[in-house]
Structures are given as structure tokens and as C-alpha cells.
Amino acid sequence: MTNPAVLQSKAITSPADAQGATMAAGVSAVLGTYRPAAPLFTRAQGCRVFDSDGNAYLDFASGIGVNALGYGDPGIVAALQAQLDTGLVHLSNLYRTAPGELLARELVAHSFADRVFFCNSGAEANEAAFKFARRFARGLGGAAKHEIVALRGAFHGRLFGALAATDRPALQQPFEPLMPGVRFIEPGDVAGARAAISRARTAAIIVEPVQGEGGVKPLPPAFLRALREIADDADALLIFDEVQCGLGRTGRLFAYEASGVTPDILTLAKPLAGGLPMGATLVVERVAAAVQPGDHATTFGGGPLVAAVALHVFGRLADPEFLAGVRESGAHLERQLDGLCALSSVSEVRGSGLMWGMELKVAAGPVAGAALEAGLLVTAAGEKVLRLLPPLVIGPNEIDEGVAILHEVLS
Ligand SMILES: Cc1ncc(COP(=O)(O)O)c(C=O)c1O
């Protein structure tokens, strides 16, 4: 046995002792697919998290765009408690429960979509989108009409289908062969899109209206409009992946609203259930009509506990006053960030709402590390982009405090 976490726990008599000693030593039995920062976080409130030594950190990361309502939101706690009190945490999709049906109704009422499939993550939502698109396309053009067109710089997740549409050779190559039938085009390249998309072969085009992991890059509305037209000409579906940029993050309920272009399929996840795992794939009726019982499924998807919490979260995020608040806070953050553009380490600041990227002239990872030491959680998106995704409930003083820390670490 070579795992130090396990070796160490052998000398300890109670499980609590073992846990404490293992954590104190900074040794973990969790598989090393992550390289977490050193502090051990033990509680959180509002827009702040606290480590085991009682140090407070202001959060400009929101658990990578998840904690839109911050930490300890009383409505989330109440929704959780009320559902727990019913005893129905899970029942399976073999039986009907109310929270998922109510949530689907709300998502449909506030969007272009007619039906919703629930799952447990962003990658799963995209996998479902690909399956529904292929199911639909098969009815139009047989098995040949199966290709997915994605964008350079895209990130759609790490399961085999989603990974195939993710433009990260370093993440893909160790696991090849991936799902075949994916072509990449450059963002903004309308001629390239026309050349890659065909009536005979293309099932769907997938894009993030604002590329998140690719460095917080909004796609030009004119390009989205062109893709809509090209998709229609080729009888291909347009999929928007709003796992990161959707649900209020850009100051609108859905990022696509800024372009006036509606997709045929939309994927959501991160903030949907307030930190509980949930994804959703929204589709128009003609796609829904092609999908048959048994075509796709997931044991946990849309279970009553996560759906009850999501119903509360979505109600908050869809409130026009809440969204106006996000735009106001976003405008404040933008003004403060503009002040940082004078620093020699910063080359550009871009974004909208509370989704911002700072293009640096230096590597972003060490800057995020220095910010953590100075009491600010912030993440990198790509090599030189520092990404700011504060909780959507952040106030102006907290924004100023976070930007002051950024100023200090970037100077
Ligand atoms: C746009 C986008 N799509 C999909 C995913 C994958 O989501 P998950 O990590 O929940 O599988 C992410 C995650 O960062 C994302 O940003």
C-alpha cells in the first residue's frame, strides 16, 4: 500500500482522528485528477468562504460559476429543508414527482424551448444534446447526417462526446479515439462555417455564446445570426451551450438574448440547483418529437431534492429586478476593471454582467495563486486569462475590495 493517506490512517484509532490527521498533513485519498489549493475550507457565508484557520476569502470564482446566490442563501436552505421534510430525496424517473415537472414548466415558460431533459452536469447536458440532435437528424438524412460542428476554443466537458467537441488537444489525446464525426471551425469565420456545414452530413452546430474556459470570449452577434441561417439552410440544429454563461451570468437570463438568435437546443448546468449537481437540455418541440422513451436516461436526473432547490434558484435568477441588479453590479465591476487596464501586466478586459476575463501579459495561474494568498478566490481560463465570476449577489463594496486585491497582485 503506497498511498500516504492510507498509511497514515493506520496509526490512528478513530475515523475522526484519521480524517483530522490526514487533512492536517495535506494528504488526500482523492484520486489525483485535481490539484486543489492548500487551504482546507470549512464554511462559507454570503460572498465569503473561510478556511480551517478562520481566514476569510472573498469569492470571485463562485465554485466556477455555480454559486450564483452566494453561500447560505436562506431560500435555498428553506427549499432543501421543505423537500427533505417530505422524505422524497429520490424516486427515479420511473415515477412522477412535482419539483422536476414544475421546474421544466418554468424553464419552458422563460425560454424558446418546449421540453426539458434533466441530468447531473454540464457535460451530461451536452451529451444529451448530441444524442437528441443525432436522433432528430437521422430522421432527416439517415446515419450519414451525424456530424457535430464545434468552434476552436470551445469547452463542452470531459465525457467522450463532449470532449470530442472540446478544442483542447492536451485533454483529448490521452483518451483517443473520441466520438468521431466532429469538425471544428474558427469563431467568426462565416465562410468556414458554410464550408463545414452540409445538409447531407451535419446534425448540429454547438457554440457557447460566450466562450468561458476558452478565455471569456463573447461571440459576435452577427456570427451567431449567420450560424442560425447556415443551420437552417442545412437542416442542422443549432445548440447553445450556456452551462457557464447562462442563467443570469451575463446580466440576462440567457446569454443568447443579447444576440436575438434562438437555438434549437440549449444546455444549462452550473448555477441551476444552487450548488447541487444538475444539468438540463432544453429542446424545441420538433426535436422532442423525435426522441422516444428509452432513447436516453439517467438515474438521478431531475430528482425531487435538486429540482426543488433549482425551482427556488431559477425563480430568483429569472426575476427581472434581480437581473437588473446583475447588470448594475456588472457595470460597476467594469468601471473598476477599466482602472486596472493601466497596469503593465494587463492587456485587455472583456465581458458582460458578472462574467469577465482579464487578458494578461503574464501567466494567469500564478496570479490566481497570489490572489488566493491575499484573500481572493479567482480562477484562470486559459494560459493568460484571469476569469472573474463573482456570485451574482455581490455588492459594490465587495467588488471594490476584490478589485483592490487584484490591483495589488497585478502591480
Ligand atoms: C461551457 C461549458 N460547457 C460544459 C462544461 C462542463 O460542465 P461540467 O463540468 O458540469 O461537466 C463546462 C464546465 O466548465 C463549461 O464551461
Short mmCIF file of C-alpha atoms and ligand atoms in Angstrom, two decimals:
data_model
loop_
_atom_site.label_atom_id
_atom_site.label_comp_id
_atom_site.label_asym_id
_atom_site.label_seq_id
_atom_site.Cartn_x
_atom_site.Cartn_y
_atom_site.Cartn_z
CA MET A 1 0.00 0.00 0.00
CA THR A 2 1.70 3.20 -1.14
CA ASN A 3 -0.94 5.86 -0.60
CA PRO A 4 0.37 8.02 2.29
CA ALA A 5 -3.17 8.96 3.30
CA VAL A 6 -3.97 5.32 3.94
CA LEU A 7 -0.62 4.52 5.56
CA GLN A 8 -1.04 7.43 7.93
CA SER A 9 -4.58 6.49 8.91
CA LYS A 10 -3.35 3.06 10.05
CA ALA A 11 -1.74 4.55 13.14
CA ILE A 12 -4.97 6.23 14.21
CA THR A 13 -7.77 4.67 16.21
CA SER A 14 -10.99 6.57 15.34
CA PRO A 15 -12.25 7.63 11.89
CA ALA A 16 -12.49 11.25 13.08
CA ASP A 17 -8.84 11.18 14.19
CA ALA A 18 -7.85 9.70 10.88
CA GLN A 19 -9.71 12.36 8.96
CA GLY A 20 -8.25 15.17 11.06
CA ALA A 21 -4.68 13.90 10.82
CA THR A 22 -4.92 13.21 7.11
CA MET A 23 -6.32 16.64 6.40
CA ALA A 24 -3.79 18.34 8.66
CA ALA A 25 -0.98 16.67 6.72
CA GLY A 26 -2.49 17.89 3.46
CA VAL A 27 -2.62 14.34 2.16
CA SER A 28 -5.74 13.12 0.42
CA ALA A 29 -7.05 9.79 -0.78
CA VAL A 30 -8.98 11.57 -3.54
CA LEU A 31 -7.74 10.49 -6.99
CA GLY A 32 -5.26 12.99 -8.37
CA THR A 33 -7.27 14.39 -11.29
CA TYR A 34 -7.30 17.72 -9.43
CA ARG A 35 -4.57 19.81 -7.89
CA PRO A 36 -6.51 21.75 -5.21
CA ALA A 37 -5.04 24.79 -3.49
CA ALA A 38 -3.68 24.21 0.02
CA PRO A 39 -6.27 25.80 2.38
CA LEU A 40 -8.94 23.50 3.79
CA PHE A 41 -12.27 25.30 3.50
CA THR A 42 -14.76 24.60 6.25
CA ARG A 43 -17.60 27.12 5.94
CA ALA A 44 -19.00 29.96 3.83
CA GLN A 45 -21.45 32.82 4.07
CA GLY A 46 -22.61 35.39 1.53
CA CYS A 47 -19.71 36.02 -0.85
CA ARG A 48 -17.00 34.75 1.52
CA VAL A 49 -15.52 31.36 2.34
CA PHE A 50 -13.47 30.54 5.44
CA ASP A 51 -10.61 28.10 5.91
CA SER A 52 -9.90 25.87 8.91
CA ASP A 53 -7.67 28.57 10.45
CA GLY A 54 -10.54 31.06 10.29
CA ASN A 55 -9.08 33.07 7.37
CA ALA A 56 -11.73 34.72 5.17
CA TYR A 57 -11.54 34.80 1.38
CA LEU A 58 -13.70 36.93 -0.90
CA ASP A 59 -15.11 34.81 -3.71
CA PHE A 60 -14.68 35.93 -7.34
CA ALA A 61 -14.98 32.35 -8.60
CA SER A 62 -18.38 31.08 -7.33
CA GLY A 63 -17.22 27.46 -7.48
CA ILE A 64 -16.54 28.05 -11.21
CA GLY A 65 -19.75 29.90 -11.95
CA VAL A 66 -22.01 27.78 -9.74
CA ASN A 67 -22.80 29.72 -6.56
CA ALA A 68 -24.86 32.47 -8.19
CA LEU A 69 -26.76 33.20 -4.95
CA GLY A 70 -23.60 33.07 -2.86
CA TYR A 71 -23.39 30.88 0.25
CA GLY A 72 -26.05 30.22 2.87
CA ASP A 73 -28.93 31.69 0.84
CA PRO A 74 -31.95 31.31 3.18
CA GLY A 75 -34.25 30.41 0.26
CA ILE A 76 -32.00 27.52 -0.77
CA VAL A 77 -31.86 26.30 2.82
CA ALA A 78 -35.66 26.54 3.14
CA ALA A 79 -36.28 24.77 -0.20
CA LEU A 80 -33.88 22.00 0.79
CA GLN A 81 -35.47 21.61 4.21
CA ALA A 82 -39.02 21.60 2.88
CA GLN A 83 -38.21 18.89 0.36
CA LEU A 84 -36.25 16.85 2.92
CA ASP A 85 -39.32 17.05 5.17
CA THR A 86 -41.36 15.24 2.52
CA GLY A 87 -38.89 12.33 2.68
CA LEU A 88 -38.65 12.35 -1.12
CA VAL A 89 -34.98 12.89 -1.96
CA HIS A 90 -35.03 10.47 -4.89
CA LEU A 91 -37.55 8.22 -6.57
CA SER A 92 -36.23 7.71 -10.16
CA ASN A 93 -37.72 8.78 -13.45
CA LEU A 94 -39.95 5.71 -13.48
CA TYR A 95 -42.37 7.72 -11.35
CA ARG A 96 -43.67 11.31 -11.43
CA THR A 97 -42.68 13.89 -8.81
CA ALA A 98 -43.72 17.54 -8.72
CA PRO A 99 -40.48 19.58 -8.41
CA GLY A 100 -38.97 18.43 -11.73
CA GLU A 101 -42.21 18.97 -13.61
CA LEU A 102 -42.61 22.46 -12.11
CA LEU A 103 -39.01 23.34 -12.93
CA ALA A 104 -39.38 22.15 -16.53
CA ARG A 105 -42.51 24.28 -16.85
CA GLU A 106 -40.64 27.36 -15.59
CA LEU A 107 -37.66 26.79 -17.92
CA VAL A 108 -40.01 26.43 -20.87
CA ALA A 109 -42.07 29.48 -19.87
CA HIS A 110 -38.94 31.67 -19.78
CA SER A 111 -37.22 30.40 -22.94
CA PHE A 112 -37.63 29.39 -26.61
CA ALA A 113 -37.88 25.73 -25.56
CA ASP A 114 -40.80 23.30 -25.32
CA ARG A 115 -39.34 20.38 -23.36
CA VAL A 116 -36.55 19.76 -20.88
CA PHE A 117 -34.35 16.75 -20.13
CA PHE A 118 -32.68 16.82 -16.71
CA CYS A 119 -29.29 15.35 -15.90
CA ASN A 120 -26.46 15.95 -13.44
CA SER A 121 -23.75 18.11 -15.03
CA GLY A 122 -22.80 20.32 -17.95
CA ALA A 123 -21.01 17.57 -19.85
CA GLU A 124 -24.03 15.31 -19.44
CA ALA A 125 -26.32 18.06 -20.73
CA ASN A 126 -24.15 18.32 -23.86
CA GLU A 127 -24.00 14.54 -24.32
CA ALA A 128 -27.81 14.53 -24.21
CA ALA A 129 -27.89 17.42 -26.72
CA PHE A 130 -25.72 15.43 -29.15
CA LYS A 131 -27.87 12.33 -28.80
CA PHE A 132 -31.10 14.27 -29.34
CA ALA A 133 -29.56 16.07 -32.35
CA ARG A 134 -28.45 12.80 -33.92
CA ARG A 135 -31.84 11.21 -33.23
CA PHE A 136 -33.53 14.12 -34.96
CA ALA A 137 -31.07 14.23 -37.86
CA ARG A 138 -31.34 10.50 -38.52
CA GLY A 139 -34.98 11.02 -39.38
CA LEU A 140 -33.98 13.66 -41.95
CA GLY A 141 -30.86 12.22 -43.54
CA GLY A 142 -30.13 8.76 -42.15
CA ALA A 143 -26.92 7.75 -40.39
CA ALA A 144 -24.75 9.92 -42.67
CA LYS A 145 -26.24 13.06 -41.13
CA HIS A 146 -24.41 12.72 -37.83
CA GLU A 147 -21.63 15.32 -37.73
CA ILE A 148 -21.27 17.90 -34.98
CA VAL A 149 -19.59 21.19 -35.84
CA ALA A 150 -17.88 22.97 -32.94
CA LEU A 151 -15.70 26.05 -32.53
CA ARG A 152 -11.99 26.47 -31.98
CA GLY A 153 -11.51 27.49 -28.34
CA ALA A 154 -14.66 25.63 -27.26
CA PHE A 155 -15.08 23.78 -23.98
CA HIS A 156 -18.07 21.46 -23.66
CA GLY A 157 -16.95 18.99 -20.97
CA ARG A 158 -14.84 15.91 -20.42
CA LEU A 159 -17.07 12.94 -21.22
CA PHE A 160 -16.25 11.25 -24.53
CA GLY A 161 -18.79 13.07 -26.72
CA ALA A 162 -18.39 16.46 -25.04
CA LEU A 163 -14.60 16.05 -25.05
CA ALA A 164 -14.64 15.37 -28.79
CA ALA A 165 -16.25 18.80 -29.27
CA THR A 166 -13.82 20.47 -26.84
CA ASP A 167 -10.89 22.14 -28.58
CA ARG A 168 -8.14 21.05 -26.18
CA PRO A 169 -5.73 18.55 -27.81
CA ALA A 170 -3.89 18.05 -24.48
CA LEU A 171 -7.15 16.94 -22.81
CA GLN A 172 -8.18 14.79 -25.79
CA GLN A 173 -5.08 12.97 -26.94
CA PRO A 174 -4.51 10.65 -23.94
CA PHE A 175 -8.04 9.27 -24.39
CA GLU A 176 -8.37 8.88 -28.16
CA PRO A 177 -10.24 7.58 -30.03
CA LEU A 178 -13.02 10.00 -29.06
CA MET A 179 -16.51 10.24 -30.55
CA PRO A 180 -15.97 10.51 -34.32
CA GLY A 181 -17.73 12.99 -36.60
CA VAL A 182 -16.72 16.33 -35.04
CA ARG A 183 -15.39 19.21 -37.18
CA PHE A 184 -14.01 22.49 -35.86
CA ILE A 185 -14.37 25.95 -37.37
CA GLU A 186 -12.92 29.30 -36.29
CA PRO A 187 -15.20 31.64 -34.29
CA GLY A 188 -16.34 34.42 -36.60
CA ASP A 189 -15.46 32.56 -39.81
CA VAL A 190 -18.74 32.54 -41.71
CA ALA A 191 -17.20 31.17 -44.93
CA GLY A 192 -15.55 28.36 -42.93
CA ALA A 193 -18.90 27.57 -41.33
CA ARG A 194 -20.57 27.39 -44.74
CA ALA A 195 -17.86 25.04 -46.00
CA ALA A 196 -18.02 22.74 -42.94
CA ILE A 197 -21.80 22.50 -42.59
CA SER A 198 -23.74 20.42 -45.08
CA ARG A 199 -27.29 19.16 -45.46
CA ALA A 200 -26.01 15.62 -46.03
CA ARG A 201 -23.66 15.31 -43.05
CA THR A 202 -24.32 17.90 -40.35
CA ALA A 203 -26.60 17.04 -37.43
CA ALA A 204 -25.79 20.09 -35.29
CA ILE A 205 -23.57 23.07 -34.59
CA ILE A 206 -22.66 23.69 -30.96
CA VAL A 207 -21.37 27.01 -29.62
CA GLU A 208 -21.02 28.84 -26.32
CA PRO A 209 -22.45 32.36 -26.87
CA VAL A 210 -19.63 33.45 -24.54
CA GLN A 211 -16.70 31.03 -24.54
CA GLY A 212 -15.85 30.51 -20.88
CA GLU A 213 -12.91 28.16 -20.41
CA GLY A 214 -11.56 29.45 -23.74
CA GLY A 215 -10.89 32.82 -22.08
CA VAL A 216 -14.22 34.67 -21.65
CA LYS A 217 -14.74 35.45 -25.34
CA PRO A 218 -18.19 36.63 -26.41
CA LEU A 219 -19.10 35.53 -29.96
CA PRO A 220 -20.14 38.40 -32.24
CA PRO A 221 -23.97 38.53 -32.58
CA ALA A 222 -23.56 38.73 -36.39
CA PHE A 223 -21.71 35.39 -36.33
CA LEU A 224 -24.48 33.79 -34.27
CA ARG A 225 -27.03 35.14 -36.74
CA ALA A 226 -25.03 33.70 -39.64
CA LEU A 227 -24.81 30.31 -37.90
CA ARG A 228 -28.59 30.34 -37.42
CA GLU A 229 -29.06 30.94 -41.13
CA ILE A 230 -26.49 28.33 -42.19
CA ALA A 231 -28.00 25.76 -39.83
CA ASP A 232 -31.48 26.39 -41.22
CA ASP A 233 -30.20 26.11 -44.82
CA ALA A 234 -28.63 22.73 -44.00
CA ASP A 235 -31.48 21.39 -41.82
CA ALA A 236 -28.97 21.23 -38.97
CA LEU A 237 -29.74 22.08 -35.36
CA LEU A 238 -28.17 24.98 -33.51
CA ILE A 239 -27.09 24.11 -29.96
CA PHE A 240 -26.11 26.82 -27.48
CA ASP A 241 -24.02 25.64 -24.54
CA GLU A 242 -24.89 28.09 -21.75
CA VAL A 243 -23.54 25.89 -18.98
CA GLN A 244 -21.22 28.72 -17.90
CA CYS A 245 -22.64 31.89 -19.49
CA GLY A 246 -26.35 31.20 -18.93
CA LEU A 247 -28.78 31.76 -16.05
CA GLY A 248 -28.12 35.40 -15.32
CA ARG A 249 -24.32 35.38 -15.54
CA THR A 250 -24.17 37.92 -18.40
CA GLY A 251 -26.93 40.09 -16.88
CA ARG A 252 -29.64 38.41 -18.96
CA LEU A 253 -31.42 35.20 -18.03
CA PHE A 254 -29.93 33.52 -21.12
CA ALA A 255 -26.83 34.81 -22.89
CA TYR A 256 -28.43 34.22 -26.29
CA GLU A 257 -30.92 37.03 -25.60
CA ALA A 258 -28.18 39.60 -26.32
CA SER A 259 -27.89 38.39 -29.93
CA GLY A 260 -31.57 37.95 -30.69
CA VAL A 261 -30.74 34.46 -32.02
CA THR A 262 -32.56 31.48 -30.54
CA PRO A 263 -31.14 27.95 -30.68
CA ASP A 264 -32.97 24.65 -31.15
CA ILE A 265 -31.27 23.13 -28.12
CA LEU A 266 -29.82 24.86 -25.04
CA THR A 267 -27.72 23.28 -22.32
CA LEU A 268 -27.56 24.54 -18.73
CA ALA A 269 -25.94 23.34 -15.53
CA LYS A 270 -23.57 25.10 -13.11
CA PRO A 271 -25.82 27.51 -11.10
CA LEU A 272 -29.11 25.75 -11.81
CA ALA A 273 -29.53 23.95 -8.48
CA GLY A 274 -27.60 26.34 -6.22
CA GLY A 275 -24.54 24.08 -5.89
CA LEU A 276 -26.30 20.71 -6.05
CA PRO A 277 -25.45 18.78 -9.23
CA MET A 278 -27.95 19.38 -12.01
CA GLY A 279 -27.86 19.84 -15.77
CA ALA A 280 -30.64 20.50 -18.25
CA THR A 281 -31.05 20.12 -22.00
CA LEU A 282 -33.83 22.31 -23.39
CA VAL A 283 -35.25 21.45 -26.81
CA VAL A 284 -37.86 22.70 -29.26
CA GLU A 285 -40.88 20.53 -29.98
CA ARG A 286 -39.70 19.12 -33.34
CA VAL A 287 -36.58 17.75 -31.60
CA ALA A 288 -38.62 16.49 -28.65
CA ALA A 289 -40.93 14.68 -31.04
CA ALA A 290 -38.00 12.68 -32.45
CA VAL A 291 -36.92 11.40 -29.02
CA GLN A 292 -38.59 8.20 -27.84
CA PRO A 293 -38.87 6.67 -24.35
CA GLY A 294 -35.64 4.78 -23.63
CA ASP A 295 -33.54 6.84 -26.08
CA HIS A 296 -31.74 8.47 -23.17
CA ALA A 297 -31.92 8.28 -19.37
CA THR A 298 -30.10 8.94 -16.12
CA THR A 299 -30.98 7.55 -12.69
CA PHE A 300 -30.57 10.78 -10.72
CA GLY A 301 -31.56 13.38 -13.34
CA GLY A 302 -34.20 15.85 -12.16
CA GLY A 303 -34.69 14.17 -8.79
CA PRO A 304 -37.06 15.92 -6.36
CA LEU A 305 -34.41 17.33 -3.99
CA VAL A 306 -32.23 19.02 -6.63
CA ALA A 307 -35.27 20.13 -8.60
CA ALA A 308 -36.90 21.70 -5.53
CA VAL A 309 -33.73 23.74 -4.90
CA ALA A 310 -33.43 24.62 -8.60
CA LEU A 311 -37.02 25.83 -8.62
CA HIS A 312 -36.10 28.37 -5.95
CA VAL A 313 -32.81 29.33 -7.64
CA PHE A 314 -34.40 29.72 -11.07
CA GLY A 315 -37.20 31.83 -9.60
CA ARG A 316 -34.59 34.24 -8.22
CA LEU A 317 -32.44 34.30 -11.37
CA ALA A 318 -35.41 34.84 -13.69
CA ASP A 319 -36.69 37.85 -11.72
CA PRO A 320 -36.20 40.97 -13.92
CA GLU A 321 -35.22 43.02 -10.85
CA PHE A 322 -32.54 40.51 -9.92
CA LEU A 323 -31.19 40.60 -13.49
CA ALA A 324 -31.19 44.43 -13.46
CA GLY A 325 -29.11 44.18 -10.26
CA VAL A 326 -26.61 41.90 -12.01
CA ARG A 327 -26.27 44.39 -14.87
CA GLU A 328 -25.77 47.23 -12.38
CA SER A 329 -23.12 45.31 -10.44
CA GLY A 330 -21.54 44.32 -13.75
CA ALA A 331 -21.31 47.94 -14.85
CA HIS A 332 -19.67 48.80 -11.53
CA LEU A 333 -17.18 45.93 -11.90
CA GLU A 334 -16.43 47.00 -15.47
CA ARG A 335 -15.61 50.56 -14.34
CA GLN A 336 -13.31 49.24 -11.62
CA LEU A 337 -11.59 46.82 -14.01
CA ASP A 338 -11.06 49.57 -16.56
CA GLY A 339 -8.86 51.17 -13.92
CA LEU A 340 -6.63 48.06 -13.95
CA CYS A 341 -6.05 48.33 -17.70
CA ALA A 342 -3.38 50.95 -16.98
CA LEU A 343 -1.23 48.27 -15.29
CA SER A 344 1.57 46.96 -17.47
CA SER A 345 0.59 43.34 -16.75
CA VAL A 346 -2.94 43.75 -18.19
CA SER A 347 -3.63 43.91 -21.92
CA GLU A 348 -7.42 43.75 -22.15
CA VAL A 349 -10.58 43.38 -20.09
CA ARG A 350 -13.74 41.92 -21.66
CA GLY A 351 -17.09 40.52 -20.61
CA SER A 352 -20.59 41.45 -19.57
CA GLY A 353 -22.76 41.17 -16.48
CA LEU A 354 -20.65 39.39 -13.88
CA MET A 355 -18.58 37.29 -16.32
CA TRP A 356 -15.26 38.98 -17.01
CA GLY A 357 -11.89 37.98 -18.41
CA MET A 358 -8.66 39.90 -17.92
CA GLU A 359 -6.19 39.15 -20.70
CA LEU A 360 -2.78 39.36 -19.03
CA LYS A 361 0.72 39.69 -20.39
CA VAL A 362 1.83 37.12 -17.81
CA ALA A 363 0.63 33.61 -16.91
CA ALA A 364 -2.75 33.74 -15.11
CA GLY A 365 -2.22 30.68 -12.85
CA PRO A 366 0.43 32.27 -10.57
CA VAL A 367 -1.65 35.48 -10.38
CA ALA A 368 -4.65 33.43 -9.19
CA GLY A 369 -2.32 31.78 -6.65
CA ALA A 370 -1.13 35.17 -5.37
CA ALA A 371 -4.73 36.39 -5.16
CA LEU A 372 -5.64 33.36 -3.02
CA GLU A 373 -2.81 34.21 -0.63
CA ALA A 374 -4.12 37.76 -0.48
CA GLY A 375 -7.66 36.53 0.33
CA LEU A 376 -9.39 36.40 -3.07
CA LEU A 377 -10.64 33.32 -4.93
CA VAL A 378 -10.30 33.79 -8.68
CA THR A 379 -9.62 31.32 -11.50
CA ALA A 380 -7.64 31.23 -14.72
CA ALA A 381 -9.33 30.46 -18.04
CA GLY A 382 -6.59 29.54 -20.47
CA GLU A 383 -2.96 30.43 -20.03
CA LYS A 384 -3.15 34.20 -19.77
CA VAL A 385 -6.75 35.00 -18.86
CA LEU A 386 -7.84 35.68 -15.31
CA ARG A 387 -11.56 34.94 -15.09
CA LEU A 388 -13.89 36.76 -12.70
CA LEU A 389 -17.20 35.05 -11.89
CA PRO A 390 -18.34 36.50 -8.54
CA PRO A 391 -21.66 35.44 -7.02
CA LEU A 392 -24.46 37.37 -8.74
CA VAL A 393 -25.48 38.78 -5.35
CA ILE A 394 -22.14 40.56 -4.81
CA GLY A 395 -22.35 44.17 -3.64
CA PRO A 396 -20.34 47.24 -4.73
CA ASN A 397 -18.11 47.29 -1.63
CA GLU A 398 -17.17 43.65 -2.13
CA ILE A 399 -16.45 44.34 -5.81
CA ASP A 400 -14.15 47.23 -4.80
CA GLU A 401 -12.43 45.04 -2.22
CA GLY A 402 -11.79 42.27 -4.77
CA VAL A 403 -10.54 44.66 -7.42
CA ALA A 404 -8.18 46.26 -4.87
CA ILE A 405 -6.67 42.80 -4.23
CA LEU A 406 -6.33 42.25 -7.98
CA HIS A 407 -4.62 45.64 -8.28
CA GLU A 408 -2.17 44.64 -5.57
CA VAL A 409 -1.29 41.24 -7.06
CA LEU A 410 -1.06 42.55 -10.64
CA SER A 411 1.14 45.53 -9.75
C1 LIG B 1 -19.45 25.90 -21.38
C2 LIG B 1 -19.26 24.65 -20.60
N1 LIG B 1 -19.85 23.52 -21.01
C3 LIG B 1 -19.74 22.37 -20.33
C4 LIG B 1 -19.00 22.30 -19.18
C5 LIG B 1 -18.89 21.01 -18.43
O1 LIG B 1 -19.64 21.08 -17.27
P1 LIG B 1 -19.41 20.00 -16.09
O2 LIG B 1 -18.08 20.28 -15.52
O3 LIG B 1 -20.56 20.27 -15.16
O4 LIG B 1 -19.50 18.66 -16.74
C6 LIG B 1 -18.36 23.45 -18.71
C7 LIG B 1 -17.54 23.40 -17.48
O5 LIG B 1 -16.78 24.27 -17.18
C8 LIG B 1 -18.49 24.66 -19.42
O6 LIG B 1 -17.89 25.78 -19.03
#
